Short mmCIF file of N, CA and C in Angstrom, two decimals:
data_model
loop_
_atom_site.label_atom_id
_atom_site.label_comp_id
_atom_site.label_asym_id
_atom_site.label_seq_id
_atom_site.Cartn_x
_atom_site.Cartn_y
_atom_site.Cartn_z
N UNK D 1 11.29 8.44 3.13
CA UNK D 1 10.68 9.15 2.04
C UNK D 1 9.16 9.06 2.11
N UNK D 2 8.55 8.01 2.23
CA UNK D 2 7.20 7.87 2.45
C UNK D 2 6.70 7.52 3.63
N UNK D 3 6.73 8.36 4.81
CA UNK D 3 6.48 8.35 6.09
C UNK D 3 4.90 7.63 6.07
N UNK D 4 4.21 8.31 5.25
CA UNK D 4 2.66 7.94 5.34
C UNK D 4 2.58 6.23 5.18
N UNK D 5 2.91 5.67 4.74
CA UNK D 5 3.10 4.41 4.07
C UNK D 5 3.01 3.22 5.59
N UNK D 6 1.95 3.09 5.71
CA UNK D 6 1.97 2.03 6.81
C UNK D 6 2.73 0.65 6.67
N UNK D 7 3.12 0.07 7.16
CA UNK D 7 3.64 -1.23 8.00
C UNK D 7 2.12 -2.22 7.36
N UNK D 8 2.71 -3.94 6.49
CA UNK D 8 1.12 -4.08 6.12
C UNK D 8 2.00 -5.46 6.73
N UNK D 9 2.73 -5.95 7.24
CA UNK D 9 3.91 -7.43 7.55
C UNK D 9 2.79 -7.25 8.90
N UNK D 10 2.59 -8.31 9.18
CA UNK D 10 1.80 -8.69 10.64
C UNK D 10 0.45 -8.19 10.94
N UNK D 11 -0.11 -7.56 9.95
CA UNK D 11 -1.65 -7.76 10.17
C UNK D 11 -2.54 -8.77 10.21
N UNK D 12 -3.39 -8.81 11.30
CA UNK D 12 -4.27 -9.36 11.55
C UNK D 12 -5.53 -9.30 11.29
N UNK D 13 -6.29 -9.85 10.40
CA UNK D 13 -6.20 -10.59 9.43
C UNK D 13 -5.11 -10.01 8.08
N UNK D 14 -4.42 -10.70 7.47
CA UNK D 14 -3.21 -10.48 6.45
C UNK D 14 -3.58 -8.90 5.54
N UNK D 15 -2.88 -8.41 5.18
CA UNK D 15 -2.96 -7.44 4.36
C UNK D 15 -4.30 -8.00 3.11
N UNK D 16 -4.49 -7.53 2.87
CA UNK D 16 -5.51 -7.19 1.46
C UNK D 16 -5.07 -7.09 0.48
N UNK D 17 -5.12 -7.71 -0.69
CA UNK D 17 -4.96 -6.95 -2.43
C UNK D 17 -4.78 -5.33 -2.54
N UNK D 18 -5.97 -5.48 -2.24
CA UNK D 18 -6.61 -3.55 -2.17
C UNK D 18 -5.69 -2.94 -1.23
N UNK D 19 -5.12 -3.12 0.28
CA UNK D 19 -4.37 -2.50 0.53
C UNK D 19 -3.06 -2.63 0.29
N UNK D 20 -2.55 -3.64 -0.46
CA UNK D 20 -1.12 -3.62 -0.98
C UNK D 20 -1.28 -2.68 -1.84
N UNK D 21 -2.28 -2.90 -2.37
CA UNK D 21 -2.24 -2.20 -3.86
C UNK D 21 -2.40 -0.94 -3.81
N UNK D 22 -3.12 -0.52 -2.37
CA UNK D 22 -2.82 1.33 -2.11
C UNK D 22 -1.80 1.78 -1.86
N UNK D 23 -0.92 1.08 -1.15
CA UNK D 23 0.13 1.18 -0.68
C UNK D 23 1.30 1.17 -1.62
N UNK D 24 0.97 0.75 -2.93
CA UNK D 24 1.62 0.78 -4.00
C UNK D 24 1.45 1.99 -5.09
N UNK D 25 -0.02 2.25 -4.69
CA UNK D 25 -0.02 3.64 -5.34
C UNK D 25 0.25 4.75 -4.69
N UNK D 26 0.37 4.60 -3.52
CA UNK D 26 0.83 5.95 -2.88
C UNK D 26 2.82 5.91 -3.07
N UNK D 27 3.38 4.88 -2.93
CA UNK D 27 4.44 4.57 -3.07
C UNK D 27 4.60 5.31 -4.61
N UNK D 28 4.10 4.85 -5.47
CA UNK D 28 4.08 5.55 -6.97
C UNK D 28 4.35 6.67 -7.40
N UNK D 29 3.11 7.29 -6.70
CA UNK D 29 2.66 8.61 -6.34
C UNK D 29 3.77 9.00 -6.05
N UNK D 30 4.18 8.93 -5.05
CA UNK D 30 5.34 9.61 -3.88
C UNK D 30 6.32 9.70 -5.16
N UNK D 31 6.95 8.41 -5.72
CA UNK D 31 8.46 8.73 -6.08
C UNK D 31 8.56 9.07 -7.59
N UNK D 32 7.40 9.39 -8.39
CA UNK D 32 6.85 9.81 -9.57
C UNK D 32 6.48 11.19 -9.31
N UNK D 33 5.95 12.17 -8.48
CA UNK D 33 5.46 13.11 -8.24
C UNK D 33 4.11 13.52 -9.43
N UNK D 34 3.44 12.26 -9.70
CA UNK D 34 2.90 12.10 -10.20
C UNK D 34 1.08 12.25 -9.21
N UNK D 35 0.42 13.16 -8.95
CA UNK D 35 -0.86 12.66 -7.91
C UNK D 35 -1.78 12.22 -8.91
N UNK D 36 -2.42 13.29 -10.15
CA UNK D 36 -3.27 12.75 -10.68
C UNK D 36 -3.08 12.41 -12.26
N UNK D 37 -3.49 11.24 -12.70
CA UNK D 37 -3.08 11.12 -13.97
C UNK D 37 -3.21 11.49 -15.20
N UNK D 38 -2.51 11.61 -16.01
CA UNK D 38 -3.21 12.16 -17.54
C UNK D 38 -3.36 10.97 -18.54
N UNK D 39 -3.51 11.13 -19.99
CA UNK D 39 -3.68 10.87 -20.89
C UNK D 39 -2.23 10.12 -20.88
N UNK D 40 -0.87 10.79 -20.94
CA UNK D 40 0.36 11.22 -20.89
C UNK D 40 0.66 10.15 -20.13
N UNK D 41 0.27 9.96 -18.97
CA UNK D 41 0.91 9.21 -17.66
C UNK D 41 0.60 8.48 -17.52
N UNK D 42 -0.75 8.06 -17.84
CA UNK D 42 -1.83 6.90 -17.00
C UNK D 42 -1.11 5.15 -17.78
N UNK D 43 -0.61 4.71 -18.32
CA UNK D 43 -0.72 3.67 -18.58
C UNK D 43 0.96 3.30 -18.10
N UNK D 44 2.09 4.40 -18.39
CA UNK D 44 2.93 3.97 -17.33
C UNK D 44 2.92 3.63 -15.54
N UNK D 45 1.92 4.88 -15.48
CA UNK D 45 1.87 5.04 -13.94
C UNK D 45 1.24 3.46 -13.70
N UNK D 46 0.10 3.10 -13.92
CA UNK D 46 -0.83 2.20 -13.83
C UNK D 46 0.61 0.83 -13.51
N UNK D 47 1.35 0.79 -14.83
CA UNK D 47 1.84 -0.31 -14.72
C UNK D 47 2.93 -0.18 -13.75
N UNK D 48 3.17 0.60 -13.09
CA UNK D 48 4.63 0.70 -12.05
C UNK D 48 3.31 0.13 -10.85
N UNK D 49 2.61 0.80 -10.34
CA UNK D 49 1.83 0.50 -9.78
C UNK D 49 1.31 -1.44 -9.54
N UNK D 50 1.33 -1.65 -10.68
CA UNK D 50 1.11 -2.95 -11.17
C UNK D 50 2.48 -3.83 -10.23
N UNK D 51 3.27 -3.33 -10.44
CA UNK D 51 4.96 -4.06 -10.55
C UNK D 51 5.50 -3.75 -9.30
N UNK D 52 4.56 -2.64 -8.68
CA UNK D 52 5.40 -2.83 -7.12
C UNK D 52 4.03 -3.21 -6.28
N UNK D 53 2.66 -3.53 -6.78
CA UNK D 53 1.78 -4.47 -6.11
C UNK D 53 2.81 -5.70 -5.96
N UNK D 54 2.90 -6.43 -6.86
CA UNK D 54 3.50 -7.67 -7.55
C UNK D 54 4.51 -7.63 -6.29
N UNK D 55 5.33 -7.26 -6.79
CA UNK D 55 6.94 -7.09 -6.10
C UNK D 55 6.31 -6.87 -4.20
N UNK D 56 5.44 -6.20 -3.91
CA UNK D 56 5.40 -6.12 -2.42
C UNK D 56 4.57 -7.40 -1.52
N UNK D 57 3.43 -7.68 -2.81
CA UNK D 57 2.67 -9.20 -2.63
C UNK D 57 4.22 -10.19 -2.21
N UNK D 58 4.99 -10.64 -3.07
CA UNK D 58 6.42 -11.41 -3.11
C UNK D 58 6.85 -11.71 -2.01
N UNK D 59 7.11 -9.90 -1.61
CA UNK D 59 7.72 -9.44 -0.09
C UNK D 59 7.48 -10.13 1.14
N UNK D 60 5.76 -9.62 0.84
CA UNK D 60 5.10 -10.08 2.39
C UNK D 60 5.08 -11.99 2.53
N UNK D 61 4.86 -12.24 1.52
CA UNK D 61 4.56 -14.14 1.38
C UNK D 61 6.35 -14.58 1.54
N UNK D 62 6.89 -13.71 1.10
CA UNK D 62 8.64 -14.41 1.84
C UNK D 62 9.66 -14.27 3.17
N UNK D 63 8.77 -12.98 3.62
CA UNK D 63 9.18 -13.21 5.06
C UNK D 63 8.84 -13.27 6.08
N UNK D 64 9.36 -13.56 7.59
CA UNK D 64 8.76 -14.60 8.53
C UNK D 64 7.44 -13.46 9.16
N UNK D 65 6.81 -14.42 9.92
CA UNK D 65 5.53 -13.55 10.68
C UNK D 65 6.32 -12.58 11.54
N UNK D 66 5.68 -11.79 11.81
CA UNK D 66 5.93 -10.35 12.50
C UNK D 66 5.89 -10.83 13.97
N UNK D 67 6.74 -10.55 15.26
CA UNK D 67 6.20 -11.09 16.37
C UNK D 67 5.07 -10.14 16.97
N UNK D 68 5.15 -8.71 16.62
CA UNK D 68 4.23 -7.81 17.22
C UNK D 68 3.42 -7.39 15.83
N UNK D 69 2.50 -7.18 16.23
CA UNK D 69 1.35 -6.27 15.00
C UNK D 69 1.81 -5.24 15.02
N UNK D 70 1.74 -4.28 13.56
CA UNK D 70 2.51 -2.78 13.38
C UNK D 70 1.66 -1.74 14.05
N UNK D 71 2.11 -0.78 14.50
CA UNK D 71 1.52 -0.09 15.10
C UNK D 71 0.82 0.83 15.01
N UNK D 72 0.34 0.53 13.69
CA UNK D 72 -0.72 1.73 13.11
C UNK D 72 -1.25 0.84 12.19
N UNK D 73 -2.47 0.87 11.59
CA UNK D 73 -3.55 0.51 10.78
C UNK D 73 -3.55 1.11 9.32
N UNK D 74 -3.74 0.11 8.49
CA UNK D 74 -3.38 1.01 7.27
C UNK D 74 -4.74 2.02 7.01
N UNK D 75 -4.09 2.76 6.21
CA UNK D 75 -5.56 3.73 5.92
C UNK D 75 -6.74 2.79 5.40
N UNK D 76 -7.02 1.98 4.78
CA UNK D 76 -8.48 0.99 4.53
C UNK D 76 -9.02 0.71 5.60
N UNK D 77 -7.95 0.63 6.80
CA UNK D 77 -8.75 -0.57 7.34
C UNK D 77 -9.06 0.89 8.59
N UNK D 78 -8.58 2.10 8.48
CA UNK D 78 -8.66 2.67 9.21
C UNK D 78 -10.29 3.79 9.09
N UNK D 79 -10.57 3.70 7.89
CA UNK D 79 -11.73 3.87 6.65
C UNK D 79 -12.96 3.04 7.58
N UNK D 80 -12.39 1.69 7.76
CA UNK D 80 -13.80 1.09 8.11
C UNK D 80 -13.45 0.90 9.64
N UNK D 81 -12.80 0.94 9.81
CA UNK D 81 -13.05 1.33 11.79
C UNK D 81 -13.95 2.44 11.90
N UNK D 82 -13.61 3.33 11.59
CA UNK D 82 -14.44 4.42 11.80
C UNK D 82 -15.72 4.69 11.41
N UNK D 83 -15.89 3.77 9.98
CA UNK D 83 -17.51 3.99 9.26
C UNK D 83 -18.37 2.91 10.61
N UNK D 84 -17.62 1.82 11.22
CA UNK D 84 -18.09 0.97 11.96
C UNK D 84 -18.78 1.38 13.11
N UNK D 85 -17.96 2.62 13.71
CA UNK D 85 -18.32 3.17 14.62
C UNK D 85 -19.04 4.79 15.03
N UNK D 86 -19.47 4.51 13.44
CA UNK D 86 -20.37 5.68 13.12
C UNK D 86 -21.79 5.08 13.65
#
């Protein structure tokens, strides 16, 4: 369902707050068909968002290290590769 949704288990250096937490809003996004928020939406959306940060933070701290790094970069970190090599 969410093809876009990178792999964040075996990064080097560990996933980020910020990118769990994108990864939670795009997850959101996706199964809410929700992109931008209203008045209406914003404080449910916010908190699902909230609850599958939470719930995916859980994830990654309970299972074992990855033997290979995933094979794509999440979009943040893919943000500053590129500003790096501007």
């Amino acid at each position: 369902m969410c093809r876009n949704i990178t792999t964040l288990r075996g990064l080097e250096p560990g996933a980020t707050p910020e990118e769990i937490e994108a990864a939670a809003r795009q997850y959101v996004r996706k199964v809410s068909g929700v992109q931008t928020t209203s008045p209406q939406t914003e404080e449910v959306f916010e908190h699902a968002v909230s609850l599958v940060t939470d719930a995916t933070m859980q994830l990654l701290a309970a299972l074992p290290p990855r033997r290979q790094p995933p094979p794509t970069l999440p979009p943040l970190r893919r943000i500053a590769a590129k500003a790096a090599n501007s």
